PDB file of C-alpha atoms in Angstrom:
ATOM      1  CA  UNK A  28      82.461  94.630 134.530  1.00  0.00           C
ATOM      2  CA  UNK A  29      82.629  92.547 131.670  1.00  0.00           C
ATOM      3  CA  UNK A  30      84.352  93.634 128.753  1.00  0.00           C
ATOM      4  CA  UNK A  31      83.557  92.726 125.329  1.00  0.00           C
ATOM      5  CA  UNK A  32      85.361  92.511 122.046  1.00  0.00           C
ATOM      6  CA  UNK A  33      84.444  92.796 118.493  1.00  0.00           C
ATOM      7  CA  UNK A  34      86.131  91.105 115.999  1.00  0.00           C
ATOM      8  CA  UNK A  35      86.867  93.555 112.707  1.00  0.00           C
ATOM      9  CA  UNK A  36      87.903  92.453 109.363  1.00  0.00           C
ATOM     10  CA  UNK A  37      91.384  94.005 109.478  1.00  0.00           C
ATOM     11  CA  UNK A  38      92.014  97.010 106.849  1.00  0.00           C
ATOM     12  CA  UNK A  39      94.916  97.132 104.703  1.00  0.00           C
ATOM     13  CA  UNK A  40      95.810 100.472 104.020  1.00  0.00           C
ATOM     14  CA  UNK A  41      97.136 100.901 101.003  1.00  0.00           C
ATOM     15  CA  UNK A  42      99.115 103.825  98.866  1.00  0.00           C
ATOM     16  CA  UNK A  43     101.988 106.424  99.729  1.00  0.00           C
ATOM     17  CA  UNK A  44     100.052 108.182 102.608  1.00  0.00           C
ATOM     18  CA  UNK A  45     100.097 104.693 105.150  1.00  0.00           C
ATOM     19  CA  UNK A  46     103.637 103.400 103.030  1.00  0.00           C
ATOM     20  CA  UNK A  47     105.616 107.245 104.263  1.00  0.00           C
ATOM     21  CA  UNK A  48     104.723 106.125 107.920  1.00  0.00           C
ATOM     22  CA  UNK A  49     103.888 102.659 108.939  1.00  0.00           C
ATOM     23  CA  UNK A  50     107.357 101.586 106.625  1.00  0.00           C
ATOM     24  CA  UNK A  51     109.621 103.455 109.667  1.00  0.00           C
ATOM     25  CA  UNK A  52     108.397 100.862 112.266  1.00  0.00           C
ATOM     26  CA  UNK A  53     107.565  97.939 110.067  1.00  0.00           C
ATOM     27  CA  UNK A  54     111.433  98.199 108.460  1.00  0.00           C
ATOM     28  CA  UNK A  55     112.587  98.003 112.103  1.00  0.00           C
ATOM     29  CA  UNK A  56     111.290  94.372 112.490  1.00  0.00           C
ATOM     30  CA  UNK A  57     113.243  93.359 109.134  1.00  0.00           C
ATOM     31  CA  UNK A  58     116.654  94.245 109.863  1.00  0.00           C
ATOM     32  CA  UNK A  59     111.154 112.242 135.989  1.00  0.00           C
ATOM     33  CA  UNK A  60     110.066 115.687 137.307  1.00  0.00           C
ATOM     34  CA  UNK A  61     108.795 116.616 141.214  1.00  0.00           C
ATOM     35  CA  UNK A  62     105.385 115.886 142.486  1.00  0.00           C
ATOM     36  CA  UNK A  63     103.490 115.496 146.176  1.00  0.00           C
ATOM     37  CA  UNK A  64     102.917 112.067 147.201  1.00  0.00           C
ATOM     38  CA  UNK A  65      99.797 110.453 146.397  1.00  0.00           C
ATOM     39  CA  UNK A  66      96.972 110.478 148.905  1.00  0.00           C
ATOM     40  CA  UNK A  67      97.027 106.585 150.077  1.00  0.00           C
ATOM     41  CA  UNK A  68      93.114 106.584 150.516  1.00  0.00           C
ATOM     42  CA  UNK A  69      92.021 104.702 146.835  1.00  0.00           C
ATOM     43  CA  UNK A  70      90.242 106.620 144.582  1.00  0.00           C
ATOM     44  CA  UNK A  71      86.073 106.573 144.699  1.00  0.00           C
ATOM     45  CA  UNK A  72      85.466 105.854 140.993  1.00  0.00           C
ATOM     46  CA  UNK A  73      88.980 104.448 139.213  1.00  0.00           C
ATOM     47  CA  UNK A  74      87.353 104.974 135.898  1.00  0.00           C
ATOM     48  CA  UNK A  75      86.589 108.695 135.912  1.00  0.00           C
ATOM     49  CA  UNK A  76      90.075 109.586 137.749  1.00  0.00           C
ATOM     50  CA  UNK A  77      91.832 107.601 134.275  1.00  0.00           C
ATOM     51  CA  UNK A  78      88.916 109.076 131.810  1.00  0.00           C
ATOM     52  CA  UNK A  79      90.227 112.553 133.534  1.00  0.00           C
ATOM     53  CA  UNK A  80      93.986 112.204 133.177  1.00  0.00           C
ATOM     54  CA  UNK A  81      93.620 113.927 129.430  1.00  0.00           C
ATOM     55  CA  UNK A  82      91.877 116.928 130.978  1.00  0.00           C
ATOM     56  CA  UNK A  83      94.327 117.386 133.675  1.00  0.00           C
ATOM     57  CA  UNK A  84      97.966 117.511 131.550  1.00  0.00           C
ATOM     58  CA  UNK A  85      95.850 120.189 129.573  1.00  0.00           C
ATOM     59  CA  UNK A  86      95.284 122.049 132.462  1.00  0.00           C
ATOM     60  CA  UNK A  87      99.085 121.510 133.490  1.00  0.00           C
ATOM     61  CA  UNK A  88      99.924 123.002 129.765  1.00  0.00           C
ATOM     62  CA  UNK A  89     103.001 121.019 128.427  1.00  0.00           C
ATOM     63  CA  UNK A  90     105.724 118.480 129.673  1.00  0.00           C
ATOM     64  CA  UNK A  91     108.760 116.675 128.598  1.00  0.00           C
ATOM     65  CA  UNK A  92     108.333 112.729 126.717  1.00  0.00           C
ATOM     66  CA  UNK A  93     109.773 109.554 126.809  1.00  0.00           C
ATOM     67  CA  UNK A  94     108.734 107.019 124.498  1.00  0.00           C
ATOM     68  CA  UNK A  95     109.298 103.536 123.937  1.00  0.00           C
ATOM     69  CA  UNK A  96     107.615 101.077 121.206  1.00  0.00           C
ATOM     70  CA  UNK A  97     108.070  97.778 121.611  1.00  0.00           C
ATOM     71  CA  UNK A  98     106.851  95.399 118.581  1.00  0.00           C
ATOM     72  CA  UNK A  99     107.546  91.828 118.172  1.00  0.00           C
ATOM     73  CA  UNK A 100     106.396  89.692 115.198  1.00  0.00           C
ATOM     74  CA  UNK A 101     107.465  86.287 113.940  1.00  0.00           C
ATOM     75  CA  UNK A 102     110.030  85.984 116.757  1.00  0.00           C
ATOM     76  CA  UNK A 103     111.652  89.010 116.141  1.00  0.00           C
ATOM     77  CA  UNK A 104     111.342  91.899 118.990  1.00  0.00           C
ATOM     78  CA  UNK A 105     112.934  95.295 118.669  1.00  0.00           C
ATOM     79  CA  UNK A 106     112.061  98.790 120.287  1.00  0.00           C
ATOM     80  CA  UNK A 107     112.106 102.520 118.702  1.00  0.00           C
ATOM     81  CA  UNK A 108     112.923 104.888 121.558  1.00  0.00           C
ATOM     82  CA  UNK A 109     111.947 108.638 121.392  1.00  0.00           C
ATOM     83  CA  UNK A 110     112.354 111.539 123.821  1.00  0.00           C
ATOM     84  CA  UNK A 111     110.806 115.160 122.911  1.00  0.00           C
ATOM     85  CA  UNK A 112     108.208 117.592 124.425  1.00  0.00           C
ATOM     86  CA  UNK A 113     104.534 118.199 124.091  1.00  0.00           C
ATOM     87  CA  UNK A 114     102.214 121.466 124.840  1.00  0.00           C
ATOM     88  CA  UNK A 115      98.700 119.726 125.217  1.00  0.00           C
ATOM     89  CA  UNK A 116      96.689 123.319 124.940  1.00  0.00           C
ATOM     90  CA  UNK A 117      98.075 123.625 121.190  1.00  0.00           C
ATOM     91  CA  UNK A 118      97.742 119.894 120.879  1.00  0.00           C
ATOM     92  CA  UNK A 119     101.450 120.073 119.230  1.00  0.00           C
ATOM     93  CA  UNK A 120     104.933 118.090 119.771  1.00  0.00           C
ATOM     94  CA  UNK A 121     108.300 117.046 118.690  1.00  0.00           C
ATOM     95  CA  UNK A 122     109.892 113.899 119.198  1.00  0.00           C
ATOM     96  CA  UNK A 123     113.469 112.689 118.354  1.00  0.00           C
ATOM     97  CA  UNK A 124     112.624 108.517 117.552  1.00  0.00           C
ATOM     98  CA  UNK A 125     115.827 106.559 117.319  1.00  0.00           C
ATOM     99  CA  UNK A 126     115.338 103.235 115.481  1.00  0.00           C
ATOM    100  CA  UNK A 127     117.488 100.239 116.807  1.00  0.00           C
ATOM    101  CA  UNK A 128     120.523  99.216 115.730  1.00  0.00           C
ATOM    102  CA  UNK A 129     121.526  96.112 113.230  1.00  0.00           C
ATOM    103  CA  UNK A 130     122.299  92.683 114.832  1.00  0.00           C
ATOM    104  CA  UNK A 131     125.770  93.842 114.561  1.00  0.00           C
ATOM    105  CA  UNK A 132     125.139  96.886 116.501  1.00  0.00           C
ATOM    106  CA  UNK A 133     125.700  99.423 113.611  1.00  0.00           C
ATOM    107  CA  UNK A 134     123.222 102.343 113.680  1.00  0.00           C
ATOM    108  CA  UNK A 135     120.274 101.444 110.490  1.00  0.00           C
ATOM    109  CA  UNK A 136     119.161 104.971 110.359  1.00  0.00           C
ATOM    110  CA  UNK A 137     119.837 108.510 111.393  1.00  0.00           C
ATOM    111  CA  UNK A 138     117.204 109.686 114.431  1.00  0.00           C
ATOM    112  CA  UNK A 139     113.934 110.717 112.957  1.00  0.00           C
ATOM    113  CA  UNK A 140     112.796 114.205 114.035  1.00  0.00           C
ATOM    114  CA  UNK A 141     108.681 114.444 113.875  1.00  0.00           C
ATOM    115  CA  UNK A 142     106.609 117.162 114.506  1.00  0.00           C
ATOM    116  CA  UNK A 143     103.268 116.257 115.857  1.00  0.00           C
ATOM    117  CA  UNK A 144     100.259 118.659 115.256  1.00  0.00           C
ATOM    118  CA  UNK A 145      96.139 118.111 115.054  1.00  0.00           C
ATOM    119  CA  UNK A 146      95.764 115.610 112.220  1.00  0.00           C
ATOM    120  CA  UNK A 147      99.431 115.378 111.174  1.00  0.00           C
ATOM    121  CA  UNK A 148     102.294 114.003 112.053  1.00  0.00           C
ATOM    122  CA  UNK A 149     105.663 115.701 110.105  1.00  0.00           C
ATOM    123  CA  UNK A 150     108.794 113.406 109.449  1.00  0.00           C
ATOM    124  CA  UNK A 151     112.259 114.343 108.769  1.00  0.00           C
ATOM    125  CA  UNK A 152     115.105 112.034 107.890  1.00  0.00           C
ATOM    126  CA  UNK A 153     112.512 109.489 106.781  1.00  0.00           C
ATOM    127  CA  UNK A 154     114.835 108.249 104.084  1.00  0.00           C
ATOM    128  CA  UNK A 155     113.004 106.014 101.884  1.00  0.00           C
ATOM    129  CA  UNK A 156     114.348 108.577  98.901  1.00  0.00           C
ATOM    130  CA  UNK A 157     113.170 111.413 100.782  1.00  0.00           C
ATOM    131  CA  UNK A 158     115.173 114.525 100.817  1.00  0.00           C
ATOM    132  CA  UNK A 159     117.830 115.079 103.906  1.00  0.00           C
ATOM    133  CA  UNK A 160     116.443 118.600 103.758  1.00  0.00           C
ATOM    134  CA  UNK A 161     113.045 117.743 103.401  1.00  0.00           C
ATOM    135  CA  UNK A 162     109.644 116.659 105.825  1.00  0.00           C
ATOM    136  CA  UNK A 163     107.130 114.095 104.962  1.00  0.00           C
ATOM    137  CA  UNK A 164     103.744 114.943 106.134  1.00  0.00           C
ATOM    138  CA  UNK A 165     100.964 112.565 106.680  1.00  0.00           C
ATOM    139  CA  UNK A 166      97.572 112.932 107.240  1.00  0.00           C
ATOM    140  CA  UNK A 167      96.893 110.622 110.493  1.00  0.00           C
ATOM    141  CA  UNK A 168      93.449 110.794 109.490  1.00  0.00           C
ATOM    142  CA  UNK A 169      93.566 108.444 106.825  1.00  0.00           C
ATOM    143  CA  UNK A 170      96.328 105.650 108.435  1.00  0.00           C
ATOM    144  CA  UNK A 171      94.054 102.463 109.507  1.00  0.00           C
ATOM    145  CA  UNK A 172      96.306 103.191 112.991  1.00  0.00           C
ATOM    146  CA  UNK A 173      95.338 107.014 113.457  1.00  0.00           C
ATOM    147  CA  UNK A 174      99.136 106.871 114.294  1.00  0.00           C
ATOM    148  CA  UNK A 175      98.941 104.806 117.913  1.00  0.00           C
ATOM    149  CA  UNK A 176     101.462 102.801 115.973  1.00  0.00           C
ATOM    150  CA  UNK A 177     103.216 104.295 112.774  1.00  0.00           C
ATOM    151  CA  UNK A 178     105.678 106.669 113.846  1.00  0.00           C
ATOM    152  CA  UNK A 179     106.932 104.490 116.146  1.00  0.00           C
ATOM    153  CA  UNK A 180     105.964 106.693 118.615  1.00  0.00           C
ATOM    154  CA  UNK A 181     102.272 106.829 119.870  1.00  0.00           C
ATOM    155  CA  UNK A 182     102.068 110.901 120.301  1.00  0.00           C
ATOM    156  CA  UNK A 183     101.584 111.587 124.211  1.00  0.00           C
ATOM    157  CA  UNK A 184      98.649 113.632 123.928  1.00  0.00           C
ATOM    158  CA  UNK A 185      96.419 110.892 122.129  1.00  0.00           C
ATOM    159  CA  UNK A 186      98.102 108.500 124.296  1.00  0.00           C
ATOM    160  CA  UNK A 187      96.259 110.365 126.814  1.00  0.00           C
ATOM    161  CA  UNK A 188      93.282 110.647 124.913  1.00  0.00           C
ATOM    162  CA  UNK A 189      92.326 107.126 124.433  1.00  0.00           C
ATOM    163  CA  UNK A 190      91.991 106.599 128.831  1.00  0.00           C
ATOM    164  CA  UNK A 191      88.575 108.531 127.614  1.00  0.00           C
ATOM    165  CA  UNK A 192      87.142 105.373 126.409  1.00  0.00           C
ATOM    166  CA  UNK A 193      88.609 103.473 129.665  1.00  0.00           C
ATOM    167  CA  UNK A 194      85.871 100.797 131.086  1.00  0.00           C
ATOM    168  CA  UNK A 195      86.571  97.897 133.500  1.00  0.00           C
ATOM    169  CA  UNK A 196      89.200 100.078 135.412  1.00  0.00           C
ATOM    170  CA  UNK A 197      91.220  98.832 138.766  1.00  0.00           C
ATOM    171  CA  UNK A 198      92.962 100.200 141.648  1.00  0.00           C
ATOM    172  CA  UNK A 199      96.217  98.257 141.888  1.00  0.00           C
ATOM    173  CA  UNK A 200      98.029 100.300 144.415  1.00  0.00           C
ATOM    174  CA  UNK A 201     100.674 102.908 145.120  1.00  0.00           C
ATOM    175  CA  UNK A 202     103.646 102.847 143.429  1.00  0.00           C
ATOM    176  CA  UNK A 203     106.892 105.403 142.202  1.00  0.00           C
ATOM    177  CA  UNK A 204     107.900 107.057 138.679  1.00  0.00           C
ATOM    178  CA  UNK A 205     110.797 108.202 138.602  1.00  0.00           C
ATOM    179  CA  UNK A 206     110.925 108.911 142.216  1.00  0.00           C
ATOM    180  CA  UNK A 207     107.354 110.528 142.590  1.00  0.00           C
ATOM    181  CA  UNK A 208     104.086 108.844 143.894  1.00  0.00           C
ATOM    182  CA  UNK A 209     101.695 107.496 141.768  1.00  0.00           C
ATOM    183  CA  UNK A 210      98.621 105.641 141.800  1.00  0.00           C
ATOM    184  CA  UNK A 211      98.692 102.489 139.269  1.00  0.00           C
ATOM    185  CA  UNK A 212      94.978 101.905 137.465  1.00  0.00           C
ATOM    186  CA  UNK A 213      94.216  98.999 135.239  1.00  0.00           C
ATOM    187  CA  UNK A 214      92.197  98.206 132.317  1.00  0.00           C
ATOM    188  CA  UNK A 215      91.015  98.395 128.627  1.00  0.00           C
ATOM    189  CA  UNK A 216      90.046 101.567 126.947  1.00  0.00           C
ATOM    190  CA  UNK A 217      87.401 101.290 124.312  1.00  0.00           C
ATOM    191  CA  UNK A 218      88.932 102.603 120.497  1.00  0.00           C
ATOM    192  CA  UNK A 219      85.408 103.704 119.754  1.00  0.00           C
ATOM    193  CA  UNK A 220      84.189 104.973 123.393  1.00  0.00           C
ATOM    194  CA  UNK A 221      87.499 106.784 123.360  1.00  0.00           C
ATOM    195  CA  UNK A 222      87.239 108.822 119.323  1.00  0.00           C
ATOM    196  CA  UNK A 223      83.522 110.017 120.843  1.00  0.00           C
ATOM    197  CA  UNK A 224      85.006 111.542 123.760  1.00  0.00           C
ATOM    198  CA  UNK A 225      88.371 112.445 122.112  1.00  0.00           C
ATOM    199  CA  UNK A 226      88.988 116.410 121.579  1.00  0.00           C
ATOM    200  CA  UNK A 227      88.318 118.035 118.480  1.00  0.00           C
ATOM    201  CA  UNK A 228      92.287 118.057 117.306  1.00  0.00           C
ATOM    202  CA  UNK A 229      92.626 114.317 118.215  1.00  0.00           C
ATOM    203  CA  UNK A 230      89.100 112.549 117.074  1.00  0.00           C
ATOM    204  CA  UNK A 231      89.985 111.863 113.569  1.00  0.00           C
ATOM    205  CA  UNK A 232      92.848 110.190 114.366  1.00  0.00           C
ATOM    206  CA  UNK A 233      91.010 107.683 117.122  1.00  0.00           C
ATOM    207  CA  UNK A 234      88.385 107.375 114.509  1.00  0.00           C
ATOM    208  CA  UNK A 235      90.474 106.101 111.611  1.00  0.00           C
ATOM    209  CA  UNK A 236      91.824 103.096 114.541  1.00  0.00           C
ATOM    210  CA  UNK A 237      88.556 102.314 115.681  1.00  0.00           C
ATOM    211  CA  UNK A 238      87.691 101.160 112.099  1.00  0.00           C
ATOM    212  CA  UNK A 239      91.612  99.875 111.198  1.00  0.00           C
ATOM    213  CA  UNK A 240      92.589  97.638 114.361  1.00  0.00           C
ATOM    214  CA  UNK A 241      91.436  94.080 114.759  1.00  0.00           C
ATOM    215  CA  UNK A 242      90.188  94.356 117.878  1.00  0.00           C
ATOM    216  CA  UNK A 243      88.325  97.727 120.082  1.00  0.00           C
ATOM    217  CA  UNK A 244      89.897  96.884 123.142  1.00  0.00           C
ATOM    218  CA  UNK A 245      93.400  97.718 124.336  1.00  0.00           C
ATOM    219  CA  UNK A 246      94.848  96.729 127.751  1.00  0.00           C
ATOM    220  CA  UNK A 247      96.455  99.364 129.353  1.00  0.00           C
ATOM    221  CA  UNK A 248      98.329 100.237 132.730  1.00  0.00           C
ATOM    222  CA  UNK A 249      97.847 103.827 133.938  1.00  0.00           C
ATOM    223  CA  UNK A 250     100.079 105.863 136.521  1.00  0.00           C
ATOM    224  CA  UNK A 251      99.063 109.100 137.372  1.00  0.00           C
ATOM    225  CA  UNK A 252     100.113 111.455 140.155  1.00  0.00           C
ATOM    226  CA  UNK A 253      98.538 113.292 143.074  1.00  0.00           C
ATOM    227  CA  UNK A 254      97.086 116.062 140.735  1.00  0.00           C
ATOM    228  CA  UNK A 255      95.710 113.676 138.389  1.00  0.00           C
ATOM    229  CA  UNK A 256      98.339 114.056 135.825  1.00  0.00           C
ATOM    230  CA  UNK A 257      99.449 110.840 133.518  1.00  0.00           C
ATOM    231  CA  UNK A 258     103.139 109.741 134.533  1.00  0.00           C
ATOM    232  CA  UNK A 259     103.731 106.652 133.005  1.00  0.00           C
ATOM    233  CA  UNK A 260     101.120 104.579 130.398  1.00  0.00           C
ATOM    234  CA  UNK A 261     101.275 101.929 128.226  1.00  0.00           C
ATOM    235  CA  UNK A 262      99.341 100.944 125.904  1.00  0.00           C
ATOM    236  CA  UNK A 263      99.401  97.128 124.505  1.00  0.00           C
ATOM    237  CA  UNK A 264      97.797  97.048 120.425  1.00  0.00           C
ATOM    238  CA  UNK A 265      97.379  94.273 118.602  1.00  0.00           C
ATOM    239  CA  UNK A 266      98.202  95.526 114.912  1.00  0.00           C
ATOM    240  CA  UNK A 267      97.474  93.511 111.340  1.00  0.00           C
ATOM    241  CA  UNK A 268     100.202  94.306 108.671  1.00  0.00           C
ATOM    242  CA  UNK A 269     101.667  91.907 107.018  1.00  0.00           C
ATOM    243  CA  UNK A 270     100.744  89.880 109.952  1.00  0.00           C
ATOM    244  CA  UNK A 271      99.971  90.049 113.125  1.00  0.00           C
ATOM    245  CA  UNK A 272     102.055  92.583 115.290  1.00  0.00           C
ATOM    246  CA  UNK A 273     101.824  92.801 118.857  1.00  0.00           C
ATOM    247  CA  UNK A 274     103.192  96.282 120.015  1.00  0.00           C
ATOM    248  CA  UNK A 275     103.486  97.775 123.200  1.00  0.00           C
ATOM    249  CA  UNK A 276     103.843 101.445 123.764  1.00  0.00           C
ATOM    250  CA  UNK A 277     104.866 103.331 126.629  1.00  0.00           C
ATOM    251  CA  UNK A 278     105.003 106.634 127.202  1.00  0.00           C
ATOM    252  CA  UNK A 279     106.611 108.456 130.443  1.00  0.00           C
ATOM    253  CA  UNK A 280     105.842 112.270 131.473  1.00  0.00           C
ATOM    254  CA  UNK A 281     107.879 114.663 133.134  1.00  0.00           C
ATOM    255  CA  UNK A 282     109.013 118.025 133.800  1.00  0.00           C
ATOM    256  CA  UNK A 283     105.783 119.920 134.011  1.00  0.00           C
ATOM    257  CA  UNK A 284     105.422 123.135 132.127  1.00  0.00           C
ATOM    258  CA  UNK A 285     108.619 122.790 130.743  1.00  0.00           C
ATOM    259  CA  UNK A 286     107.943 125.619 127.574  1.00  0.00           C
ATOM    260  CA  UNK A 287     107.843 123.446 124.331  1.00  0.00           C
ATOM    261  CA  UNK A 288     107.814 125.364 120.748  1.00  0.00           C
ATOM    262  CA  UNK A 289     106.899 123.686 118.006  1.00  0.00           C
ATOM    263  CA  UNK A 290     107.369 125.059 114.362  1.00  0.00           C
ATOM    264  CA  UNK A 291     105.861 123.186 111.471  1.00  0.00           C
ATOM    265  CA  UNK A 292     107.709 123.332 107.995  1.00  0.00           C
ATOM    266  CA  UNK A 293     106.364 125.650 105.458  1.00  0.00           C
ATOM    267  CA  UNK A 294     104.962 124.157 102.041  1.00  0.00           C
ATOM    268  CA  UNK A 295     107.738 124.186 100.426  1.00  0.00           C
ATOM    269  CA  UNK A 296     109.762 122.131 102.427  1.00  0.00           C
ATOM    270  CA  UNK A 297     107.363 119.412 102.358  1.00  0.00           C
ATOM    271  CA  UNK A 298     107.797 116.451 100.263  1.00  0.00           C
ATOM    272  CA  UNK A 299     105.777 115.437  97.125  1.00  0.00           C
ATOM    273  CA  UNK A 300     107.588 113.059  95.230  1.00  0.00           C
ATOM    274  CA  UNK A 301     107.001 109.059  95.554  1.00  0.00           C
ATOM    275  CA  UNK A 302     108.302 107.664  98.808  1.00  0.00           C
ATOM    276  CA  UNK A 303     109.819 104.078  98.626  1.00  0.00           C
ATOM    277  CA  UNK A 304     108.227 101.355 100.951  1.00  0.00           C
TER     278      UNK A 304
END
């Protein structure tokens, strides 16, 4: 099947809503669970097991996260790690995202702690003149990424979300995460194709990228055990800010129904003063 891509005029988004988000990954640049083994027969129709794998970790409720962001831009590479839990039936999460270290290996930045929720992604320890006892909240609605790439963290749920939109999907084989069987798929997911099929809580979000990237395809590599669930993905954007910036994002799940209780700030711990770029 022969994908196609559409060239888009790239969208700078402007103001204090993209400037409290995109700054944490864009500053960065300037400075295992059980499972039964996977049936070796290959799968009938590749693309509906990976346009499925969303479906299935609701049905499985919640798990633990690991996630790694890898961006690289005028010869300079760094990664932004996170590890945290998400329940996919409330479509909610927390992640602790540790920036990198200086060239001298002195710590930058305290970890970031950010709540994920339908629409909104919560940030404390942002610095930037923020508060130490206050959150940042931003709308991922209105970022020209929908978040895939701001937080440094692309939030495992709409990680999941965008193998709706997955066309041109392969078989590659049998493989292992983390010790359990898995069956490795191949392919691009469709931005677009992917915000139409997207639940309610996550559509916005896919929207706002399938107008703000560059281009509406985006490679991926797919792992997903016997039950269908999503092990191990990543994700590979191309992302215009400042330049181009080619980011990778991969996200590992584990520990099935692990309980995971998220609690979003009230009002008045929320932020409303200017936030520095």
């Amino acid at each position: 099947m022969v994908v196609h891509q559409h060239k888009r005029r790239p969208r700078h988004a402007g103001g204090a809503v993209l400037s409290a988000g995109l700054a944490l990954a864009i500053s960065a640049l300037s400075g295992c669970g059980s499972g039964s083994a996977a049936d070796d027969r290959p799968p009938a129709d590749p693309q509906a097991v990976v346009r499925g794998a969303a479906d299935a970790l609701v049905r499985t409720g919640s798990a633990r996260a690991r996630t790694a962001m890898e961006m690289a831009t005028g010869g300079t590479r760094v990664t932004i790690r996170g590890e945290g839990g998400v329940d996919f039936r409330s479509r909610t999460g927390q992640l602790l995202v540790m920036l990198p270290a200086d060239v001298k290996g002195k710590a930058e930045h305290r970890p970031i702690t950010e709540l994920l929720a339908p629409g909104a992604l919560y940030m404390k320890n942002r610095g930037a003149g923020v508060p130490d006892d206050k959150w940042v909240r931003v709308d991922t609605t209105a970022l020209a990424d929908g978040n895939l790439v701001t937080g440094g963290a692309t939030d495992p749920l709409t990680a999941a979300e965008l193998l709706r939109g997955a066309q041109g999907v392969t078989y590659v084989g049998e493989t292992e995460v983390a010790g359990t069987p898995v069956r490795h798929y191949r392919g691009t997911t469709d931005l677009a194709r992917a915000a139409r099929s997207a639940s309610p809580g996550v559509r916005g979000a896919l929207e706002a990228a399938a107008k703000g990237f560059a281009r509406d395809a985006v490679p991926f590599d797919a792992y997903l055990d016997a039950e269908g669930r999503l092990r191990k993905v990543r994700h590979r954007f191309s992302y215009v800010n400042r330049g181009v910036i080619d980011v990778s994002s991969t996200t590992l799940l584990y520990g099935f129904g692990t309980p995971v209780t998220v609690v979003l700030p009230p009002s008045e711990d929320i932020y409303a003063g200017k936030i520095a770029d």
